[in-house]
Amino acid sequence: MLQLEDLHAYYGTGHVLQGVELAVARGTIAAVLGRNGVGKTTTLRAIMGLTPPRRGRVRLGERDVAGWPPHRIARVGVAYIPEGRMIFPDLTVLENIRVAARVPPRRWTLERLLELFPALAERRASKGAQLSGGEQQMLALARGLVTDPDVMLLDEPSQGLAPLVVDELRRVMLGLREQGVTLLLVEQNLKLAEAVADEVHVMVKGRMVYRAPLARFQAEREAVKAQYLTV
């Protein structure tokens, strides 16, 4: 479904992504782990066209979308949920969702989204700035889903959230997988990553250095943490 081949990206002269290789099968969840500053967010931005790669391929099915502008990538079925949520603080919940909606919607209608996120249904007239952190994260997910994506890119969605909200986030992500949505998750919360991922990848200095199905990662967790994840 989503495949990165020898992906390179830069910030100025800084060579951030140095040949990233990654494959995510349709209808699965892949988690990318790694220390801060290794290129995880840049990987998502490169896929979405926000930091256009200078070399390599980003395959969505049969298409190579590397270097496409973000609006074209969104139109072929990719949604990006950035770190920090980036909702519109002065728009209401409904306005935040409608501003991104396909017309007409295909799978994720407004009614269906409000069923998936009952807290948003209750706060539909509230402005983004009036929502809690958890409600803002659910709104960011709803705004991504209303574009009818096949692939969702999630950057640190659990950051700053209370454990009960993280558990709700886990439920939503597993439900999306059941609906056939492919998820690429960048996450520091190892517990959440293990709760949802089908496959785990680890990034170090702009490269993927480890890949394993969840069961093998769990068996090797402590060794992987010691080698790649602890400071």
Coordinates of C-alpha atoms in Angstrom, one line a residue:
M1 CA 0.0 0.0 0.0
L2 CA 2.7 2.5 1.1
Q3 CA 6.3 1.9 0.2
L4 CA 9.4 4.2 0.6
E5 CA 12.4 3.3 -1.5
D6 CA 15.8 5.0 -0.8
L7 CA 14.2 8.2 0.4
H8 CA 16.5 11.2 0.9
A9 CA 15.4 14.6 2.3
Y10 CA 17.3 17.7 3.4
Y11 CA 16.8 20.8 5.4
G12 CA 19.1 23.2 3.7
T13 CA 22.4 21.4 3.5
G14 CA 21.4 19.0 6.4
H15 CA 20.9 15.5 5.1
V16 CA 18.1 14.3 7.3
L17 CA 16.7 11.2 5.6
Q18 CA 19.5 9.1 4.3
G19 CA 17.9 6.3 2.2
V20 CA 14.8 5.4 4.2
E21 CA 13.2 2.1 3.3
L22 CA 9.8 1.3 4.6
A23 CA 6.7 -0.8 3.6
V24 CA 3.3 -0.7 5.1
A25 CA 0.7 -3.3 4.0
R26 CA -2.8 -2.3 3.3
G27 CA -5.1 -2.3 6.4
T28 CA -2.2 -2.6 8.9
I29 CA -0.6 -0.3 11.5
A30 CA 3.1 0.3 11.4
A31 CA 4.8 2.1 14.2
V32 CA 8.1 4.0 13.8
L33 CA 10.1 4.4 17.0
G34 CA 13.4 6.3 17.6
R35 CA 15.1 9.0 19.7
N36 CA 14.3 12.6 19.1
G37 CA 15.8 14.2 16.0
V38 CA 16.4 11.0 14.0
G39 CA 14.1 11.9 11.2
K40 CA 10.7 10.4 12.1
T41 CA 8.6 13.5 11.6
T42 CA 10.6 14.4 8.4
T43 CA 9.7 10.9 7.0
L44 CA 6.0 11.8 7.4
R45 CA 6.5 15.2 5.9
A46 CA 8.4 13.8 3.0
I47 CA 5.6 11.3 2.3
M48 CA 3.0 14.2 2.4
G49 CA 5.1 16.5 0.2
L50 CA 5.7 19.1 2.9
T51 CA 9.4 18.4 2.9
P52 CA 9.8 17.2 -0.7
P53 CA 12.4 14.4 -1.0
R54 CA 15.4 15.0 -3.3
R55 CA 15.8 11.4 -4.2
G56 CA 13.9 8.1 -3.8
R57 CA 10.3 6.9 -4.3
V58 CA 7.1 7.2 -2.3
R59 CA 4.8 4.6 -3.7
L60 CA 1.0 4.6 -3.0
G61 CA -0.2 1.4 -4.7
E62 CA 1.1 1.8 -8.3
R63 CA 1.7 5.6 -8.1
D64 CA 5.0 7.2 -7.3
V65 CA 4.0 10.4 -5.5
A66 CA 7.5 11.6 -4.4
G67 CA 7.7 15.3 -4.9
W68 CA 4.0 15.8 -5.5
P69 CA 2.5 18.9 -3.8
P70 CA 0.6 18.1 -0.6
H71 CA -2.8 18.9 -2.0
R72 CA -2.4 16.3 -4.8
I73 CA -1.1 13.7 -2.3
A74 CA -4.2 14.4 -0.1
R75 CA -6.5 13.9 -3.1
V76 CA -5.1 10.4 -3.8
G77 CA -5.8 9.2 -0.3
V78 CA -3.3 10.4 2.3
A79 CA -4.1 12.3 5.5
Y80 CA -1.5 13.8 7.8
I81 CA -2.2 14.3 11.5
P82 CA 0.7 16.5 12.7
E83 CA 2.3 16.7 16.1
G84 CA 0.5 19.4 18.0
R85 CA -2.8 18.8 16.3
M86 CA -2.8 22.1 14.4
I87 CA -6.6 22.6 14.5
F88 CA -8.1 26.0 13.8
P89 CA -8.6 27.6 17.3
D90 CA -11.2 30.1 16.2
L91 CA -13.4 27.7 14.2
T92 CA -16.0 25.4 15.8
V93 CA -15.7 21.7 15.9
L94 CA -18.0 21.4 12.9
E95 CA -16.3 24.1 11.0
N96 CA -12.9 22.4 11.6
I97 CA -14.2 19.3 10.0
R98 CA -16.1 20.8 7.2
V99 CA -13.2 22.9 6.0
A100 CA -11.4 19.7 5.0
A101 CA -14.4 17.7 3.8
R102 CA -14.7 16.1 0.4
V103 CA -17.8 17.2 -1.5
P104 CA -19.7 14.9 -1.5
P105 CA -18.2 12.7 1.2
R106 CA -17.7 9.0 0.4
R107 CA -17.1 6.9 3.4
W108 CA -16.6 9.3 6.4
T109 CA -19.6 11.5 6.5
L110 CA -20.1 14.1 9.3
E111 CA -22.7 11.9 10.9
R112 CA -20.4 8.9 10.9
L113 CA -17.6 10.9 12.4
L114 CA -19.7 12.2 15.2
E115 CA -20.7 8.6 16.0
L116 CA -17.1 7.6 16.1
F117 CA -16.2 10.6 18.3
P118 CA -19.1 11.2 20.7
A119 CA -17.2 13.8 22.7
L120 CA -17.0 15.9 19.5
A121 CA -20.8 15.5 19.0
E122 CA -21.3 17.0 22.4
R123 CA -18.9 19.9 21.7
R124 CA -19.9 20.5 18.1
A125 CA -20.5 24.2 18.5
S126 CA -17.4 24.8 20.7
K127 CA -14.4 26.5 19.2
G128 CA -11.1 24.6 18.8
A129 CA -9.4 26.7 21.5
Q130 CA -12.1 25.7 24.0
L131 CA -11.4 21.9 23.7
S132 CA -9.3 19.8 26.0
G133 CA -6.1 18.3 24.6
G134 CA -7.8 14.9 24.1
E135 CA -10.8 16.5 22.3
Q136 CA -8.4 18.5 20.1
Q137 CA -6.6 15.2 19.1
M138 CA -9.9 13.5 18.3
L139 CA -10.8 16.6 16.2
A140 CA -7.5 16.4 14.3
L141 CA -8.3 12.7 13.5
A142 CA -11.8 13.6 12.4
R143 CA -10.5 16.3 10.2
G144 CA -8.2 13.8 8.6
L145 CA -10.8 11.2 8.2
V146 CA -13.3 13.5 6.5
T147 CA -10.9 13.6 3.5
D148 CA -11.6 9.8 3.0
P149 CA -8.0 8.6 3.3
D150 CA -6.6 5.2 2.5
V151 CA -3.5 6.0 4.5
M152 CA -3.2 8.1 7.7
L153 CA 0.1 9.5 8.9
L154 CA 0.0 10.1 12.7
D155 CA 2.8 12.1 14.4
E156 CA 3.0 11.6 18.2
P157 CA -0.8 11.5 18.7
S158 CA -0.6 10.6 22.4
Q159 CA 1.7 13.5 23.3
G160 CA 0.5 15.3 26.4
L161 CA -2.7 13.2 26.8
A162 CA -4.0 11.6 30.0
P163 CA -3.9 7.7 30.1
L164 CA -7.7 7.4 29.7
V165 CA -7.5 9.5 26.5
V166 CA -4.6 7.5 25.2
D167 CA -6.8 4.4 25.7
E168 CA -9.6 6.0 23.7
L169 CA -7.0 6.8 21.0
R170 CA -6.0 3.2 20.9
R171 CA -9.6 2.1 20.5
V172 CA -10.1 4.5 17.6
M173 CA -6.9 3.5 15.8
L174 CA -7.8 -0.2 16.1
G175 CA -11.2 0.6 14.8
L176 CA -9.8 2.4 11.8
R177 CA -7.7 -0.6 11.0
E178 CA -10.8 -2.8 11.0
Q179 CA -12.3 -0.3 8.5
G180 CA -9.4 -0.9 6.2
V181 CA -7.5 2.4 6.9
T182 CA -3.7 1.9 6.7
L183 CA -1.9 3.8 9.6
L184 CA 1.8 4.9 9.8
L185 CA 2.3 5.9 13.4
V186 CA 5.3 7.9 14.8
E187 CA 5.2 7.5 18.6
Q188 CA 7.3 7.9 21.7
N189 CA 4.7 6.0 23.8
L190 CA 6.0 2.5 23.5
K191 CA 3.0 1.1 25.4
L192 CA 0.6 2.6 22.8
A193 CA 2.8 1.5 19.9
E194 CA 2.8 -2.1 21.1
A195 CA -1.0 -2.0 21.7
V196 CA -1.8 -1.2 18.1
A197 CA 1.1 -2.0 15.8
D198 CA 1.3 -5.0 13.5
E199 CA 4.9 -4.1 12.7
V200 CA 7.5 -2.1 14.4
H201 CA 10.3 -0.1 12.8
V202 CA 13.2 1.8 14.5
M203 CA 14.9 4.8 13.0
V204 CA 18.5 6.0 13.8
K205 CA 20.1 9.0 12.1
G206 CA 17.9 9.1 9.1
R207 CA 17.7 5.4 8.4
M208 CA 15.5 2.5 9.3
V209 CA 17.8 0.1 11.2
Y210 CA 15.2 -2.4 12.6
R211 CA 12.0 -4.0 11.4
A212 CA 10.0 -6.8 13.0
P213 CA 6.5 -8.1 13.4
L214 CA 5.0 -7.1 16.8
A215 CA 5.5 -10.5 18.4
R216 CA 9.2 -10.6 17.5
F217 CA 9.7 -7.0 18.7
Q218 CA 8.1 -7.8 22.0
A219 CA 10.5 -10.8 22.4
E220 CA 13.5 -8.5 21.6
R221 CA 12.2 -5.3 23.2
E222 CA 14.8 -4.9 25.9
A223 CA 17.7 -5.4 23.6
V224 CA 16.2 -3.0 21.0
K225 CA 15.5 -0.4 23.7
A226 CA 19.1 -0.7 25.0
Q227 CA 20.6 -0.4 21.5
Y228 CA 18.5 2.1 19.8
L229 CA 16.0 3.9 22.0
T230 CA 17.6 4.8 25.3
V231 CA 19.7 8.0 25.7

